[in-house]
CSV table of C-alpha atoms and ligand atoms in Angstrom, one decimal:
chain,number,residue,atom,x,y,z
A,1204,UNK,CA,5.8,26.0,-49.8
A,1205,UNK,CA,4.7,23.0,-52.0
A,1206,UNK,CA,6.7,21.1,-54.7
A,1207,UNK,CA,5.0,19.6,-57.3
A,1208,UNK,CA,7.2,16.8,-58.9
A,1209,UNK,CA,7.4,13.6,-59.2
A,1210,UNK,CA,10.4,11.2,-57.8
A,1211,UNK,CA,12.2,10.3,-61.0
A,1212,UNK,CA,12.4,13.7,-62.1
A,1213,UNK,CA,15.7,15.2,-62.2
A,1214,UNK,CA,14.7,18.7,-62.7
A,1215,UNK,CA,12.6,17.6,-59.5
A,1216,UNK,CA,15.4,16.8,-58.0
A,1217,UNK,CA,17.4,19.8,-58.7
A,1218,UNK,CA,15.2,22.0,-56.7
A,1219,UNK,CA,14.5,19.3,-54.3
A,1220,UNK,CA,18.3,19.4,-53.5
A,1221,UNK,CA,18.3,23.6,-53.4
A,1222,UNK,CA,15.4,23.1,-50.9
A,1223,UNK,CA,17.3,21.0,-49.0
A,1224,UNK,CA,20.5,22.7,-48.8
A,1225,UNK,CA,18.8,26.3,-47.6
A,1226,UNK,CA,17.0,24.2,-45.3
A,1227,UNK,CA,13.5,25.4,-46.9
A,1228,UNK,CA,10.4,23.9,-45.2
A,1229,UNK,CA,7.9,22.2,-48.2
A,1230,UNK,CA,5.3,19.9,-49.1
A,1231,UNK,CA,6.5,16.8,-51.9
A,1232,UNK,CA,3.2,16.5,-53.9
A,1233,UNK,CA,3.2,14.2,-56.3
A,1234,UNK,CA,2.4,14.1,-59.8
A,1235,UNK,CA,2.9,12.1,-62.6
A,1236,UNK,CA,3.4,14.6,-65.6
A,1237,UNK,CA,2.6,11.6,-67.8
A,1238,UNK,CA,-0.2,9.8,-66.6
A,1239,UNK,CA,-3.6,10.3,-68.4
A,1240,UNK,CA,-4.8,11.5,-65.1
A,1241,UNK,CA,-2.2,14.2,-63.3
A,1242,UNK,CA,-2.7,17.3,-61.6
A,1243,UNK,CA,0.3,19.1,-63.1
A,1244,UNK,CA,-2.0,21.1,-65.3
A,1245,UNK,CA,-3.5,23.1,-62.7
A,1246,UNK,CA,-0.3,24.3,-61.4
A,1247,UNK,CA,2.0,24.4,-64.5
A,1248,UNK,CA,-0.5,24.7,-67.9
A,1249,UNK,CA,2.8,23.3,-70.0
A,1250,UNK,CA,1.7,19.9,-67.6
A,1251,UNK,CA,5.5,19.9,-66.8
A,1252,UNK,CA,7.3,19.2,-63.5
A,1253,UNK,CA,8.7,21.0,-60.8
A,1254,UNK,CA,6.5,23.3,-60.0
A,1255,UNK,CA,6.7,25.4,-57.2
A,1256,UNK,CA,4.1,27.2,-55.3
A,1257,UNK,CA,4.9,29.7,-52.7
A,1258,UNK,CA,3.0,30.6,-49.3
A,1259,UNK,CA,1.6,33.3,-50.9
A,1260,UNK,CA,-0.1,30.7,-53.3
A,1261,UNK,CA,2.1,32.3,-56.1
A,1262,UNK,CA,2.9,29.7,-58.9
A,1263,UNK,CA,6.6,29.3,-60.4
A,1264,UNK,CA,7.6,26.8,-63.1
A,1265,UNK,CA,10.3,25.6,-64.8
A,1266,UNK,CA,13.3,25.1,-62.9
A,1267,UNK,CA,15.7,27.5,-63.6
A,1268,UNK,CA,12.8,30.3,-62.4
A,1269,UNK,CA,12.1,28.6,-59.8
A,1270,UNK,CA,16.2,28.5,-58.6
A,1271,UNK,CA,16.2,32.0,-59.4
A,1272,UNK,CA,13.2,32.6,-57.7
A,1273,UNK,CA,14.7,30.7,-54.1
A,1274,UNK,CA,17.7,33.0,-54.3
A,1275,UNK,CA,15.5,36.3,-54.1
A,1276,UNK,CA,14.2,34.7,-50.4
A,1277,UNK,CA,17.9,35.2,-49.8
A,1278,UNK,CA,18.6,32.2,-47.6
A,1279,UNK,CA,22.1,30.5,-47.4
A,1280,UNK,CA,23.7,29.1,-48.8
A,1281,UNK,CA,23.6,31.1,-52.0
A,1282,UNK,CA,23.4,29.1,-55.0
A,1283,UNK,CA,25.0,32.2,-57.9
A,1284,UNK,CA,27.9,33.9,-57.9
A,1285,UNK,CA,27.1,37.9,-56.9
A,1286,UNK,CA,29.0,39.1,-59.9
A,1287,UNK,CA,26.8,39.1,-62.9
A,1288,UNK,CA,29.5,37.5,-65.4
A,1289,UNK,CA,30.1,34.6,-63.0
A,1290,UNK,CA,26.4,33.8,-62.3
A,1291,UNK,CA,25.9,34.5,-66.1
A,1292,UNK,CA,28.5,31.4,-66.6
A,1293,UNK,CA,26.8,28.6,-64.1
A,1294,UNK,CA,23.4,29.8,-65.6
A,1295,UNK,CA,24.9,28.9,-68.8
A,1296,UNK,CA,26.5,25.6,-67.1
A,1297,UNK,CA,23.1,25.3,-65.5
A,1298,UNK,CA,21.3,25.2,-69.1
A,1299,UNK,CA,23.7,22.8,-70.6
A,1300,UNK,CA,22.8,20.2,-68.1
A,1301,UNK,CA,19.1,21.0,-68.0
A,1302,UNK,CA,19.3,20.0,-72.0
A,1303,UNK,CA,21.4,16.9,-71.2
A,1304,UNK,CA,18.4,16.0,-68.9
A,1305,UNK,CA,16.0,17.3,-71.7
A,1306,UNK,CA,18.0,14.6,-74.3
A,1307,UNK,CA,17.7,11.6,-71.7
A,1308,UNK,CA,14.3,12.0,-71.2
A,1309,UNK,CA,13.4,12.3,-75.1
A,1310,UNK,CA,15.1,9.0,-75.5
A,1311,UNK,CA,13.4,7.0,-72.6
A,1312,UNK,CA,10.3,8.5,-74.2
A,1313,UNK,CA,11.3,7.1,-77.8
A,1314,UNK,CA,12.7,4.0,-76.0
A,1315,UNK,CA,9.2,3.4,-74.3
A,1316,UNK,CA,6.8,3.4,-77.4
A,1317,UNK,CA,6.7,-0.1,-79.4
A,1318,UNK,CA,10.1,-1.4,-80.8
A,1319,UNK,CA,9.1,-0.9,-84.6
A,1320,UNK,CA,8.1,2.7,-83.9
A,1321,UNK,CA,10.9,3.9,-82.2
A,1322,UNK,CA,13.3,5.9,-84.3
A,1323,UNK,CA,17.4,5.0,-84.2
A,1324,UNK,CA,18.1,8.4,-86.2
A,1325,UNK,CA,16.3,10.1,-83.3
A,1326,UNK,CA,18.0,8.5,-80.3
A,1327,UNK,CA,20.8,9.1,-82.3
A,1328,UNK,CA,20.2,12.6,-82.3
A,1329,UNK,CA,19.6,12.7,-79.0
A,1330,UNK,CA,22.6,10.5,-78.2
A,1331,UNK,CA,24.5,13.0,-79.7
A,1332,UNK,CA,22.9,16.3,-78.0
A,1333,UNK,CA,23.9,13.8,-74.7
A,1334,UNK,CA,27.6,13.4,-75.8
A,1335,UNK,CA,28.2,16.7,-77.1
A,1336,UNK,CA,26.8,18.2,-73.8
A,1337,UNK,CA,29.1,15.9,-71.5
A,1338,UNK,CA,32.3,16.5,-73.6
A,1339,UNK,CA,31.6,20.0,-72.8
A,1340,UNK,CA,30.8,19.8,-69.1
A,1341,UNK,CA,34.4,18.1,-68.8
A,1342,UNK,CA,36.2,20.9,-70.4
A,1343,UNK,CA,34.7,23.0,-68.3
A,1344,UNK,CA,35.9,21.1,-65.3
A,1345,UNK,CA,39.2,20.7,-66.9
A,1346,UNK,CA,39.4,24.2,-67.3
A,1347,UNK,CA,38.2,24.8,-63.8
A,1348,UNK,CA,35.3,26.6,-64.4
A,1349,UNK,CA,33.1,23.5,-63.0
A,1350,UNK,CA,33.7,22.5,-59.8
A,1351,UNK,CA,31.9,20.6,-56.4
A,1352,UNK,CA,32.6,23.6,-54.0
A,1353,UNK,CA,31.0,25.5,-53.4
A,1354,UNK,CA,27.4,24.1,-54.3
A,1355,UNK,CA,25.6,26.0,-57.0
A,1356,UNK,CA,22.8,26.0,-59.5
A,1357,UNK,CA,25.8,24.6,-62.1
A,1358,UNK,CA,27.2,21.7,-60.3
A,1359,UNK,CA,23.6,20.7,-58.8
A,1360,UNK,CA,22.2,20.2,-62.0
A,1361,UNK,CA,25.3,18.9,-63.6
A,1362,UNK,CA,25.2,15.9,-60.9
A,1363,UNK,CA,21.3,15.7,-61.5
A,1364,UNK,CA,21.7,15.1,-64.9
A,1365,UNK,CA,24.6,12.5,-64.7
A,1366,UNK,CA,22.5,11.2,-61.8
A,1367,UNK,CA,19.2,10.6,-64.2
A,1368,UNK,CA,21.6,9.3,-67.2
A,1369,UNK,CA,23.0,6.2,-64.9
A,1370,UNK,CA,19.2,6.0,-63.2
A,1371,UNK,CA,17.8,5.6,-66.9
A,1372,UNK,CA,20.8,3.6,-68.3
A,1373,UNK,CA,21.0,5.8,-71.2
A,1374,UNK,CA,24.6,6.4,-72.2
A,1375,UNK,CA,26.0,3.5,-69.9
A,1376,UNK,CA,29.6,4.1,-71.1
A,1377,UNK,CA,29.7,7.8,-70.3
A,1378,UNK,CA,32.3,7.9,-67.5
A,1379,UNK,CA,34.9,6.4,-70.1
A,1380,UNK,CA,37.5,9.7,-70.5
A,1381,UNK,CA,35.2,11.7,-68.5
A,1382,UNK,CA,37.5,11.4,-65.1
A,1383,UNK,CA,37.4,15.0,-63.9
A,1384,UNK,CA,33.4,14.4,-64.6
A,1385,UNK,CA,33.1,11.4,-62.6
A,1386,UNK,CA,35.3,12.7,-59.6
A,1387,UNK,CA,32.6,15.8,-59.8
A,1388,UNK,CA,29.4,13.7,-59.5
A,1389,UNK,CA,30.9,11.2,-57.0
A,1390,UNK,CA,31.9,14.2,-54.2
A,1391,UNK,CA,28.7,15.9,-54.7
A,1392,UNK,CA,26.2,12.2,-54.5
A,1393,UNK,CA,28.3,11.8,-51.1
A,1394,UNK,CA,26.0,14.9,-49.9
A,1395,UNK,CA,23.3,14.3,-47.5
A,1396,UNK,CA,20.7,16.3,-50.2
A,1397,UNK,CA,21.9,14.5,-53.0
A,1398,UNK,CA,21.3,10.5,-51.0
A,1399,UNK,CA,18.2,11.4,-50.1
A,1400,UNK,CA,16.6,12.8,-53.7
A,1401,UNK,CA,17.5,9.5,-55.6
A,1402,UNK,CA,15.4,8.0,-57.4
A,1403,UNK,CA,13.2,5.4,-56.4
A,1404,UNK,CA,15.0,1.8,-57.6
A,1405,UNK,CA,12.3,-0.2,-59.0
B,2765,GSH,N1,12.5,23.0,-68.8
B,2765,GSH,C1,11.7,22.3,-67.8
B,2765,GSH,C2,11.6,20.8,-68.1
B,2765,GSH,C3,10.7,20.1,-67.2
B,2765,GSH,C4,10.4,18.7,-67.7
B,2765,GSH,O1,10.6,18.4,-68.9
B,2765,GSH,N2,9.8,17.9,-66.9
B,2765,GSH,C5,9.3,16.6,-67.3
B,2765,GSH,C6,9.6,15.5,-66.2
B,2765,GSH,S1,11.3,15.1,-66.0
B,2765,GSH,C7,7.8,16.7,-67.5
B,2765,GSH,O2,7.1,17.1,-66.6
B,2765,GSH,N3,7.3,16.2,-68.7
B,2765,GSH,C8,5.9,16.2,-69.0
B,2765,GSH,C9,5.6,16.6,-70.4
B,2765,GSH,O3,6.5,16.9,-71.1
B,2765,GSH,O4,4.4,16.5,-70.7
B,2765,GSH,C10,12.2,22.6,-66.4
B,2765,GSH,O5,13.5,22.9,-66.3
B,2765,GSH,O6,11.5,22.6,-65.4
């Protein structure tokens, strides 16, 4: 099996860590979705990372297919509930995070071009989707429908997210009334699949 990514990726890193966790044999090749020059096309024709491709030299993209597509091998440790309503819920949790990811990485984007074209109404916006999105996530663990154990498609994307956000610096004061949040993230980075997915520091 071969995962196309790149290291800084946290959707990368969500299916890195699923790999990792079933103890699923692969191939890192990587891609830099936003060089000039990248391979991601041929693989993925959205040029977007992960993207996974199987022995069988079948092609899955976008993460949440390809989560879906490593529970069908049927290797623990299974990352859905088996009742529909239940896995219907951490797919929803799942999707929540993927957007806060989605929001983090629009405003690195807007916070890379040149100072007098970057827009503050759109990292606003996007500041917003961010904040919104966490104030959510710690209702849910509030509530207890979020939590570290056991290890799922929710909370591993939940902590990828919240990993890429303090990785990119983008909403530094994010843990402030966020403690159930914080508690979350820090039991799940203390996993051997989580320390060794981080991203690279320079
Ligand atoms: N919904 C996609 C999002 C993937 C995504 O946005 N990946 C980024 C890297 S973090 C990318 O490849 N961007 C390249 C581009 O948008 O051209 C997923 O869940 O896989």
């Amino acid at each position: 099996m071969k995962l196309i990514g790149s290291y800084t990726s946290p959707f990368v890193r969500k299916i890195s860590v699923i790999l990792l966790e079933k103890g699923i044999t692969f191939e890192f090749v990587n891609e830099l979705p936003y060089n000039a020059e990248n391979g991601v096309s041929q693989y993925n024709p959205l040029g977007k990372v992960p993207a996974l491709v199987t022995d069988d030299g079948e092609v899955w993209y976008d993460s949440p297919l390809i989560a879906e597509y490593l529970e069908l091998l049927d290797i623990a440790p299974e990352m859905l509930p088996r009742e529909p309503h239940a896995s219907l819920k951490m797919r929803q949790i799942e999707a929540l995070a993927d957007g806060i990811m989605d929001a983090a990485l629009v405003s690195v984007r807007e916070q890379a071009r040149p100072v007098a074209q970057q827009s503050e109404t759109e990292l606003l916006r996007q500041r917003e989707k961010i904040s919104r999105g966490l104030d959510a996530l710690e209702g849910y663990v509030t509530d207890g429908t979020l939590q570290a154990e056991p290890l799922n498609v929710a909370n591993i994307a939940v902590a990828c997210a919240i990993g890429y956000i303090n990785f990119r610096r983008v909403s530094p004061g994010w843990c402030v009334d966020r403690p159930g949040l914080i508690k979350l993230v820090e039991t799940l980075f203390q996993r051997e699949s989580f320390a060794r997915t981080e991203p690279p520091k320079a």
